[in-house]
mmCIF file with all atom_site columns, C-alpha atoms and ligand atoms in Angstrom:
data_model
loop_
_atom_site.group_PDB
_atom_site.id
_atom_site.type_symbol
_atom_site.label_atom_id
_atom_site.label_alt_id
_atom_site.label_comp_id
_atom_site.label_asym_id
_atom_site.label_entity_id
_atom_site.label_seq_id
_atom_site.pdbx_PDB_ins_code
_atom_site.Cartn_x
_atom_site.Cartn_y
_atom_site.Cartn_z
_atom_site.occupancy
_atom_site.B_iso_or_equiv
_atom_site.pdbx_formal_charge
_atom_site.auth_seq_id
_atom_site.auth_comp_id
_atom_site.auth_asym_id
_atom_site.auth_atom_id
_atom_site.pdbx_PDB_model_num
ATOM   1   C  CA  . UNK A 1 1   ? 16.406  -3.671  29.394 1.00 94.00 ? 45  UNK A CA  1
ATOM   2   C  CA  . UNK A 1 2   ? 13.748  -2.858  31.984 1.00 98.00 ? 46  UNK A CA  1
ATOM   3   C  CA  . UNK A 1 3   ? 10.553  -1.183  30.800 1.00 98.00 ? 47  UNK A CA  1
ATOM   4   C  CA  . UNK A 1 4   ? 7.900   0.615   32.846 1.00 98.00 ? 48  UNK A CA  1
ATOM   5   C  CA  . UNK A 1 5   ? 4.502   1.272   31.232 1.00 98.00 ? 49  UNK A CA  1
ATOM   6   C  CA  . UNK A 1 6   ? 2.042   4.004   32.203 1.00 98.00 ? 50  UNK A CA  1
ATOM   7   C  CA  . UNK A 1 7   ? -1.392  4.009   30.610 1.00 98.00 ? 51  UNK A CA  1
ATOM   8   C  CA  . UNK A 1 8   ? -2.543  7.625   30.896 1.00 97.00 ? 52  UNK A CA  1
ATOM   9   C  CA  . UNK A 1 9   ? -5.230  8.978   33.206 1.00 97.00 ? 53  UNK A CA  1
ATOM   10  C  CA  . UNK A 1 10  ? -7.202  7.180   35.903 1.00 97.00 ? 54  UNK A CA  1
ATOM   11  C  CA  . UNK A 1 11  ? -8.216  3.513   36.172 1.00 97.00 ? 55  UNK A CA  1
ATOM   12  C  CA  . UNK A 1 12  ? -11.728 3.067   34.775 1.00 97.00 ? 56  UNK A CA  1
ATOM   13  C  CA  . UNK A 1 13  ? -11.912 6.824   34.265 1.00 97.00 ? 57  UNK A CA  1
ATOM   14  C  CA  . UNK A 1 14  ? -12.356 7.631   37.938 1.00 96.00 ? 58  UNK A CA  1
ATOM   15  C  CA  . UNK A 1 15  ? -11.879 10.545  38.445 1.00 96.00 ? 59  UNK A CA  1
ATOM   16  C  CA  . UNK A 1 16  ? -10.281 11.343  35.082 1.00 96.00 ? 60  UNK A CA  1
ATOM   17  C  CA  . UNK A 1 17  ? -11.057 9.450   31.852 1.00 97.00 ? 61  UNK A CA  1
ATOM   18  C  CA  . UNK A 1 18  ? -8.842  11.735  29.757 1.00 97.00 ? 62  UNK A CA  1
ATOM   19  C  CA  . UNK A 1 19  ? -10.121 12.707  26.330 1.00 97.00 ? 63  UNK A CA  1
ATOM   20  C  CA  . UNK A 1 20  ? -13.246 11.110  24.877 1.00 97.00 ? 64  UNK A CA  1
ATOM   21  C  CA  . UNK A 1 21  ? -14.660 10.685  21.405 1.00 97.00 ? 65  UNK A CA  1
ATOM   22  C  CA  . UNK A 1 22  ? -16.698 8.343   19.225 1.00 98.00 ? 66  UNK A CA  1
ATOM   23  C  CA  . UNK A 1 23  ? -17.699 6.234   22.225 1.00 97.00 ? 67  UNK A CA  1
ATOM   24  C  CA  . UNK A 1 24  ? -14.091 5.768   23.335 1.00 98.00 ? 68  UNK A CA  1
ATOM   25  C  CA  . UNK A 1 25  ? -12.392 6.934   26.525 1.00 98.00 ? 69  UNK A CA  1
ATOM   26  C  CA  . UNK A 1 26  ? -8.664  7.646   26.519 1.00 98.00 ? 70  UNK A CA  1
ATOM   27  C  CA  . UNK A 1 27  ? -8.167  5.818   29.838 1.00 98.00 ? 71  UNK A CA  1
ATOM   28  C  CA  . UNK A 1 28  ? -9.581  2.568   28.391 1.00 98.00 ? 72  UNK A CA  1
ATOM   29  C  CA  . UNK A 1 29  ? -7.691  2.705   25.090 1.00 98.00 ? 73  UNK A CA  1
ATOM   30  C  CA  . UNK A 1 30  ? -4.430  3.478   26.896 1.00 98.00 ? 74  UNK A CA  1
ATOM   31  C  CA  . UNK A 1 31  ? -4.924  0.657   29.419 1.00 98.00 ? 75  UNK A CA  1
ATOM   32  C  CA  . UNK A 1 32  ? -5.766  -1.938  26.776 1.00 98.00 ? 76  UNK A CA  1
ATOM   33  C  CA  . UNK A 1 33  ? -2.844  -0.936  24.582 1.00 98.00 ? 77  UNK A CA  1
ATOM   34  C  CA  . UNK A 1 34  ? -0.423  -0.913  27.541 1.00 98.00 ? 78  UNK A CA  1
ATOM   35  C  CA  . UNK A 1 35  ? -1.507  -4.399  28.632 1.00 98.00 ? 79  UNK A CA  1
ATOM   36  C  CA  . UNK A 1 36  ? -0.975  -5.647  25.083 1.00 98.00 ? 80  UNK A CA  1
ATOM   37  C  CA  . UNK A 1 37  ? 2.437   -3.944  24.883 1.00 98.00 ? 81  UNK A CA  1
ATOM   38  C  CA  . UNK A 1 38  ? 3.442   -5.686  28.121 1.00 98.00 ? 82  UNK A CA  1
ATOM   39  C  CA  . UNK A 1 39  ? 2.600   -9.042  26.563 1.00 98.00 ? 83  UNK A CA  1
ATOM   40  C  CA  . UNK A 1 40  ? 4.488   -8.386  23.336 1.00 98.00 ? 84  UNK A CA  1
ATOM   41  C  CA  . UNK A 1 41  ? 7.543   -7.082  25.168 1.00 98.00 ? 85  UNK A CA  1
ATOM   42  C  CA  . UNK A 1 42  ? 7.603   -10.118 27.443 1.00 97.00 ? 86  UNK A CA  1
ATOM   43  C  CA  . UNK A 1 43  ? 7.321   -12.358 24.390 1.00 97.00 ? 87  UNK A CA  1
ATOM   44  C  CA  . UNK A 1 44  ? 10.315  -10.521 22.896 1.00 97.00 ? 88  UNK A CA  1
ATOM   45  C  CA  . UNK A 1 45  ? 12.346  -11.124 26.041 1.00 96.00 ? 89  UNK A CA  1
ATOM   46  C  CA  . UNK A 1 46  ? 12.112  -7.559  27.342 1.00 97.00 ? 90  UNK A CA  1
ATOM   47  C  CA  . UNK A 1 47  ? 11.516  -7.263  31.071 1.00 98.00 ? 91  UNK A CA  1
ATOM   48  C  CA  . UNK A 1 48  ? 8.394   -5.255  31.985 1.00 98.00 ? 92  UNK A CA  1
ATOM   49  C  CA  . UNK A 1 49  ? 9.009   -4.077  35.547 1.00 98.00 ? 93  UNK A CA  1
ATOM   50  C  CA  . UNK A 1 50  ? 5.733   -2.248  36.015 1.00 98.00 ? 94  UNK A CA  1
ATOM   51  C  CA  . UNK A 1 51  ? 2.494   -1.103  34.431 1.00 98.00 ? 95  UNK A CA  1
ATOM   52  C  CA  . UNK A 1 52  ? 0.683   1.532   36.459 1.00 98.00 ? 96  UNK A CA  1
ATOM   53  C  CA  . UNK A 1 53  ? -2.307  3.692   35.623 1.00 98.00 ? 97  UNK A CA  1
ATOM   54  C  CA  . UNK A 1 54  ? -2.946  6.293   38.303 1.00 97.00 ? 98  UNK A CA  1
ATOM   55  C  CA  . UNK A 1 55  ? -4.440  9.736   38.682 1.00 95.00 ? 99  UNK A CA  1
ATOM   56  C  CA  . UNK A 1 56  ? -1.365  10.587  40.775 1.00 96.00 ? 100 UNK A CA  1
ATOM   57  C  CA  . UNK A 1 57  ? 1.550   11.367  38.479 1.00 96.00 ? 101 UNK A CA  1
ATOM   58  C  CA  . UNK A 1 58  ? 3.762   11.531  41.554 1.00 97.00 ? 102 UNK A CA  1
ATOM   59  C  CA  . UNK A 1 59  ? 2.835   7.931   42.305 1.00 98.00 ? 103 UNK A CA  1
ATOM   60  C  CA  . UNK A 1 60  ? 3.561   6.933   38.706 1.00 98.00 ? 104 UNK A CA  1
ATOM   61  C  CA  . UNK A 1 61  ? 6.971   8.590   38.688 1.00 97.00 ? 105 UNK A CA  1
ATOM   62  C  CA  . UNK A 1 62  ? 7.906   7.129   42.086 1.00 98.00 ? 106 UNK A CA  1
ATOM   63  C  CA  . UNK A 1 63  ? 6.911   3.637   40.995 1.00 98.00 ? 107 UNK A CA  1
ATOM   64  C  CA  . UNK A 1 64  ? 8.982   3.913   37.839 1.00 98.00 ? 108 UNK A CA  1
ATOM   65  C  CA  . UNK A 1 65  ? 12.009  5.289   39.675 1.00 98.00 ? 109 UNK A CA  1
ATOM   66  C  CA  . UNK A 1 66  ? 11.730  2.638   42.409 1.00 98.00 ? 110 UNK A CA  1
ATOM   67  C  CA  . UNK A 1 67  ? 11.535  -0.103  39.788 1.00 98.00 ? 111 UNK A CA  1
ATOM   68  C  CA  . UNK A 1 68  ? 14.896  0.979   38.378 1.00 96.00 ? 112 UNK A CA  1
ATOM   69  C  CA  . UNK A 1 69  ? 13.404  1.064   34.894 1.00 98.00 ? 113 UNK A CA  1
ATOM   70  C  CA  . UNK A 1 70  ? 15.637  1.867   31.922 1.00 98.00 ? 114 UNK A CA  1
ATOM   71  C  CA  . UNK A 1 71  ? 12.744  2.945   29.754 1.00 98.00 ? 115 UNK A CA  1
ATOM   72  C  CA  . UNK A 1 72  ? 9.465   4.648   30.705 1.00 98.00 ? 116 UNK A CA  1
ATOM   73  C  CA  . UNK A 1 73  ? 6.554   4.762   28.266 1.00 98.00 ? 117 UNK A CA  1
ATOM   74  C  CA  . UNK A 1 74  ? 3.391   6.731   28.921 1.00 98.00 ? 118 UNK A CA  1
ATOM   75  C  CA  . UNK A 1 75  ? 0.508   5.967   26.563 1.00 98.00 ? 119 UNK A CA  1
ATOM   76  C  CA  . UNK A 1 76  ? -2.154  8.542   25.679 1.00 98.00 ? 120 UNK A CA  1
ATOM   77  C  CA  . UNK A 1 77  ? -4.626  9.632   23.005 1.00 98.00 ? 121 UNK A CA  1
ATOM   78  C  CA  . UNK A 1 78  ? -4.683  13.159  21.655 1.00 98.00 ? 122 UNK A CA  1
ATOM   79  C  CA  . UNK A 1 79  ? -7.688  15.443  21.158 1.00 97.00 ? 123 UNK A CA  1
ATOM   80  C  CA  . UNK A 1 80  ? -8.312  18.721  19.354 1.00 96.00 ? 124 UNK A CA  1
ATOM   81  C  CA  . UNK A 1 81  ? -12.055 19.147  18.787 1.00 95.00 ? 125 UNK A CA  1
ATOM   82  C  CA  . UNK A 1 82  ? -11.904 16.938  15.718 1.00 94.00 ? 126 UNK A CA  1
ATOM   83  C  CA  . UNK A 1 83  ? -9.617  19.382  13.943 1.00 96.00 ? 127 UNK A CA  1
ATOM   84  C  CA  . UNK A 1 84  ? -6.402  17.332  13.918 1.00 98.00 ? 128 UNK A CA  1
ATOM   85  C  CA  . UNK A 1 85  ? -5.233  13.786  13.424 1.00 98.00 ? 129 UNK A CA  1
ATOM   86  C  CA  . UNK A 1 86  ? -2.055  11.749  13.594 1.00 98.00 ? 130 UNK A CA  1
ATOM   87  C  CA  . UNK A 1 87  ? 0.595   10.348  15.895 1.00 98.00 ? 131 UNK A CA  1
ATOM   88  C  CA  . UNK A 1 88  ? 3.257   12.163  17.923 1.00 98.00 ? 132 UNK A CA  1
ATOM   89  C  CA  . UNK A 1 89  ? 5.755   10.991  20.544 1.00 98.00 ? 133 UNK A CA  1
ATOM   90  C  CA  . UNK A 1 90  ? 7.184   13.323  23.190 1.00 98.00 ? 134 UNK A CA  1
ATOM   91  C  CA  . UNK A 1 91  ? 10.555  13.003  24.891 1.00 97.00 ? 135 UNK A CA  1
ATOM   92  C  CA  . UNK A 1 92  ? 12.434  15.088  27.432 1.00 96.00 ? 136 UNK A CA  1
ATOM   93  C  CA  . UNK A 1 93  ? 13.955  18.053  25.612 1.00 95.00 ? 137 UNK A CA  1
ATOM   94  C  CA  . UNK A 1 94  ? 17.681  17.552  25.038 1.00 93.00 ? 138 UNK A CA  1
ATOM   95  C  CA  . UNK A 1 95  ? 17.679  13.833  25.772 1.00 95.00 ? 139 UNK A CA  1
ATOM   96  C  CA  . UNK A 1 96  ? 19.365  12.114  22.840 1.00 96.00 ? 140 UNK A CA  1
ATOM   97  C  CA  . UNK A 1 97  ? 18.316  8.677   24.039 1.00 97.00 ? 141 UNK A CA  1
ATOM   98  C  CA  . UNK A 1 98  ? 14.790  9.944   24.548 1.00 98.00 ? 142 UNK A CA  1
ATOM   99  C  CA  . UNK A 1 99  ? 14.704  11.303  21.025 1.00 98.00 ? 143 UNK A CA  1
ATOM   100 C  CA  . UNK A 1 100 ? 15.969  7.988   19.653 1.00 98.00 ? 144 UNK A CA  1
ATOM   101 C  CA  . UNK A 1 101 ? 13.357  5.988   21.575 1.00 98.00 ? 145 UNK A CA  1
ATOM   102 C  CA  . UNK A 1 102 ? 10.638  8.434   20.495 1.00 98.00 ? 146 UNK A CA  1
ATOM   103 C  CA  . UNK A 1 103 ? 11.688  8.125   16.838 1.00 98.00 ? 147 UNK A CA  1
ATOM   104 C  CA  . UNK A 1 104 ? 11.734  4.316   16.974 1.00 98.00 ? 148 UNK A CA  1
ATOM   105 C  CA  . UNK A 1 105 ? 8.176   4.195   18.349 1.00 98.00 ? 149 UNK A CA  1
ATOM   106 C  CA  . UNK A 1 106 ? 6.909   7.018   16.120 1.00 98.00 ? 150 UNK A CA  1
ATOM   107 C  CA  . UNK A 1 107 ? 8.243   5.327   12.981 1.00 98.00 ? 151 UNK A CA  1
ATOM   108 C  CA  . UNK A 1 108 ? 6.719   1.968   13.842 1.00 98.00 ? 152 UNK A CA  1
ATOM   109 C  CA  . UNK A 1 109 ? 3.285   3.432   14.557 1.00 98.00 ? 153 UNK A CA  1
ATOM   110 C  CA  . UNK A 1 110 ? 2.989   5.649   11.469 1.00 98.00 ? 154 UNK A CA  1
ATOM   111 C  CA  . UNK A 1 111 ? 4.321   2.854   9.253  1.00 98.00 ? 155 UNK A CA  1
ATOM   112 C  CA  . UNK A 1 112 ? 2.016   0.128   10.522 1.00 98.00 ? 156 UNK A CA  1
ATOM   113 C  CA  . UNK A 1 113 ? -1.124  2.178   11.232 1.00 98.00 ? 157 UNK A CA  1
ATOM   114 C  CA  . UNK A 1 114 ? -0.807  4.713   8.427  1.00 98.00 ? 158 UNK A CA  1
ATOM   115 C  CA  . UNK A 1 115 ? -1.494  7.621   10.763 1.00 98.00 ? 159 UNK A CA  1
ATOM   116 C  CA  . UNK A 1 116 ? -0.331  11.149  9.946  1.00 98.00 ? 160 UNK A CA  1
ATOM   117 C  CA  . UNK A 1 117 ? 3.266   11.635  11.068 1.00 98.00 ? 161 UNK A CA  1
ATOM   118 C  CA  . UNK A 1 118 ? 3.256   14.627  13.434 1.00 98.00 ? 162 UNK A CA  1
ATOM   119 C  CA  . UNK A 1 119 ? 6.839   13.880  14.428 1.00 98.00 ? 163 UNK A CA  1
ATOM   120 C  CA  . UNK A 1 120 ? 8.668   13.600  17.713 1.00 98.00 ? 164 UNK A CA  1
ATOM   121 C  CA  . UNK A 1 121 ? 8.653   16.552  20.086 1.00 97.00 ? 165 UNK A CA  1
ATOM   122 C  CA  . UNK A 1 122 ? 10.887  17.658  22.933 1.00 96.00 ? 166 UNK A CA  1
ATOM   123 C  CA  . UNK A 1 123 ? 9.143   18.810  26.111 1.00 96.00 ? 167 UNK A CA  1
ATOM   124 C  CA  . UNK A 1 124 ? 10.945  21.611  27.953 1.00 93.00 ? 168 UNK A CA  1
ATOM   125 C  CA  . UNK A 1 125 ? 10.568  21.829  31.748 1.00 86.00 ? 169 UNK A CA  1
ATOM   126 C  CA  . UNK A 1 126 ? 8.583   24.906  32.670 1.00 82.00 ? 170 UNK A CA  1
ATOM   127 C  CA  . UNK A 1 127 ? 7.690   25.581  29.055 1.00 81.00 ? 171 UNK A CA  1
ATOM   128 C  CA  . UNK A 1 128 ? 5.810   22.572  27.799 1.00 82.00 ? 172 UNK A CA  1
ATOM   129 C  CA  . UNK A 1 129 ? 7.364   20.092  30.173 1.00 79.00 ? 173 UNK A CA  1
ATOM   130 C  CA  . UNK A 1 130 ? 5.313   17.019  30.747 1.00 92.00 ? 174 UNK A CA  1
ATOM   131 C  CA  . UNK A 1 131 ? 5.589   15.946  34.371 1.00 94.00 ? 175 UNK A CA  1
ATOM   132 C  CA  . UNK A 1 132 ? 6.299   12.282  33.740 1.00 96.00 ? 176 UNK A CA  1
ATOM   133 C  CA  . UNK A 1 133 ? 9.079   13.128  31.273 1.00 96.00 ? 177 UNK A CA  1
ATOM   134 C  CA  . UNK A 1 134 ? 10.727  15.641  33.598 1.00 94.00 ? 178 UNK A CA  1
ATOM   135 C  CA  . UNK A 1 135 ? 10.670  13.526  36.744 1.00 96.00 ? 179 UNK A CA  1
ATOM   136 C  CA  . UNK A 1 136 ? 11.464  9.977   35.673 1.00 97.00 ? 180 UNK A CA  1
ATOM   137 C  CA  . UNK A 1 137 ? 15.016  8.648   35.917 1.00 97.00 ? 181 UNK A CA  1
ATOM   138 C  CA  . UNK A 1 138 ? 14.472  6.327   32.946 1.00 98.00 ? 182 UNK A CA  1
ATOM   139 C  CA  . UNK A 1 139 ? 14.675  7.317   29.303 1.00 98.00 ? 183 UNK A CA  1
ATOM   140 C  CA  . UNK A 1 140 ? 11.100  8.532   29.016 1.00 98.00 ? 184 UNK A CA  1
ATOM   141 C  CA  . UNK A 1 141 ? 8.613   9.046   26.221 1.00 98.00 ? 185 UNK A CA  1
ATOM   142 C  CA  . UNK A 1 142 ? 4.932   9.909   26.043 1.00 98.00 ? 186 UNK A CA  1
ATOM   143 C  CA  . UNK A 1 143 ? 3.114   8.387   23.086 1.00 98.00 ? 187 UNK A CA  1
ATOM   144 C  CA  . UNK A 1 144 ? 0.052   10.152  21.676 1.00 98.00 ? 188 UNK A CA  1
ATOM   145 C  CA  . UNK A 1 145 ? -1.295  7.213   19.669 1.00 98.00 ? 189 UNK A CA  1
ATOM   146 C  CA  . UNK A 1 146 ? -3.793  9.213   17.585 1.00 98.00 ? 190 UNK A CA  1
ATOM   147 C  CA  . UNK A 1 147 ? -6.671  11.705  18.021 1.00 98.00 ? 191 UNK A CA  1
ATOM   148 C  CA  . UNK A 1 148 ? -9.643  10.181  19.819 1.00 98.00 ? 192 UNK A CA  1
ATOM   149 C  CA  . UNK A 1 149 ? -11.987 12.954  18.668 1.00 98.00 ? 193 UNK A CA  1
ATOM   150 C  CA  . UNK A 1 150 ? -11.116 12.592  14.970 1.00 98.00 ? 194 UNK A CA  1
ATOM   151 C  CA  . UNK A 1 151 ? -13.331 10.161  13.078 1.00 97.00 ? 195 UNK A CA  1
ATOM   152 C  CA  . UNK A 1 152 ? -10.604 8.328   11.154 1.00 98.00 ? 196 UNK A CA  1
ATOM   153 C  CA  . UNK A 1 153 ? -8.181  8.170   14.053 1.00 98.00 ? 197 UNK A CA  1
ATOM   154 C  CA  . UNK A 1 154 ? -10.916 7.089   16.488 1.00 98.00 ? 198 UNK A CA  1
ATOM   155 C  CA  . UNK A 1 155 ? -11.767 4.223   14.149 1.00 98.00 ? 199 UNK A CA  1
ATOM   156 C  CA  . UNK A 1 156 ? -8.146  3.051   14.410 1.00 98.00 ? 200 UNK A CA  1
ATOM   157 C  CA  . UNK A 1 157 ? -8.063  3.548   18.183 1.00 98.00 ? 201 UNK A CA  1
ATOM   158 C  CA  . UNK A 1 158 ? -11.231 1.496   18.529 1.00 98.00 ? 202 UNK A CA  1
ATOM   159 C  CA  . UNK A 1 159 ? -10.319 -1.379  16.236 1.00 98.00 ? 203 UNK A CA  1
ATOM   160 C  CA  . UNK A 1 160 ? -6.516  -1.501  15.911 1.00 98.00 ? 204 UNK A CA  1
ATOM   161 C  CA  . UNK A 1 161 ? -5.325  -1.522  19.516 1.00 98.00 ? 205 UNK A CA  1
ATOM   162 C  CA  . UNK A 1 162 ? -3.386  -4.712  18.910 1.00 98.00 ? 206 UNK A CA  1
ATOM   163 C  CA  . UNK A 1 163 ? -1.523  -3.095  15.980 1.00 98.00 ? 207 UNK A CA  1
ATOM   164 C  CA  . UNK A 1 164 ? -0.718  -0.011  18.060 1.00 98.00 ? 208 UNK A CA  1
ATOM   165 C  CA  . UNK A 1 165 ? 0.654   -2.282  20.785 1.00 98.00 ? 209 UNK A CA  1
ATOM   166 C  CA  . UNK A 1 166 ? 2.739   -4.357  18.384 1.00 98.00 ? 210 UNK A CA  1
ATOM   167 C  CA  . UNK A 1 167 ? 4.152   -1.154  16.881 1.00 98.00 ? 211 UNK A CA  1
ATOM   168 C  CA  . UNK A 1 168 ? 5.155   0.218   20.285 1.00 98.00 ? 212 UNK A CA  1
ATOM   169 C  CA  . UNK A 1 169 ? 6.797   -3.076  21.248 1.00 98.00 ? 213 UNK A CA  1
ATOM   170 C  CA  . UNK A 1 170 ? 8.711   -3.144  17.935 1.00 98.00 ? 214 UNK A CA  1
ATOM   171 C  CA  . UNK A 1 171 ? 9.780   0.437   18.563 1.00 98.00 ? 215 UNK A CA  1
ATOM   172 C  CA  . UNK A 1 172 ? 11.225  -0.598  21.932 1.00 98.00 ? 216 UNK A CA  1
ATOM   173 C  CA  . UNK A 1 173 ? 13.139  -3.508  20.449 1.00 98.00 ? 217 UNK A CA  1
ATOM   174 C  CA  . UNK A 1 174 ? 14.376  -1.252  17.615 1.00 98.00 ? 218 UNK A CA  1
ATOM   175 C  CA  . UNK A 1 175 ? 15.645  1.144   20.284 1.00 98.00 ? 219 UNK A CA  1
ATOM   176 C  CA  . UNK A 1 176 ? 17.303  -1.696  22.181 1.00 94.00 ? 220 UNK A CA  1
ATOM   177 C  CA  . UNK A 1 177 ? 19.148  -2.579  18.975 1.00 89.00 ? 221 UNK A CA  1
ATOM   178 C  CA  . UNK A 1 178 ? 20.379  0.988   18.518 1.00 84.00 ? 222 UNK A CA  1
ATOM   179 C  CA  . UNK A 1 179 ? 21.686  1.668   22.015 1.00 69.00 ? 223 UNK A CA  1
HETATM 180 ZN ZN1 . ZN  B 2 .   ? -3.805  11.933  27.974 1.00 91.38 ? 243 ZN  B ZN1 1
#
């Protein structure tokens, strides 16, 4: 299985760091976690065919499609003015494989990190379609690790990046076992 990783937002936050909170920037958390995921997947014998962080979602989608990836994983942090917490994983609405992959990753993260389970969610094109889910050929998911502007979640995002990465990698291998 060929996996393409996409840490969300722009490299080093230029021009877009994503959400921020408690001294953390989404772009940095996502990049660190993605790099760790790449290492754990490689160690598990899963081929990582790309890891690209770019402000251009068109560039991200093209790179994934050109790499002939089977699985596409975008990594983000959520934010809601401190009013919400927890983990959610998005997939393309109506994609059974996407829902399975999303569930595998969601279950691993909430089990190992103890974050609130906000469930998996299907993104509908034109309604709440997320560009990278709608335009990638691979089975695609977008992982919202936790809320960067929530004190408890931010603590996890700051100190447990390795655990988040291990959980995502286990989710991918769980998915590989199911399909
Ligand atoms: Zn984001």
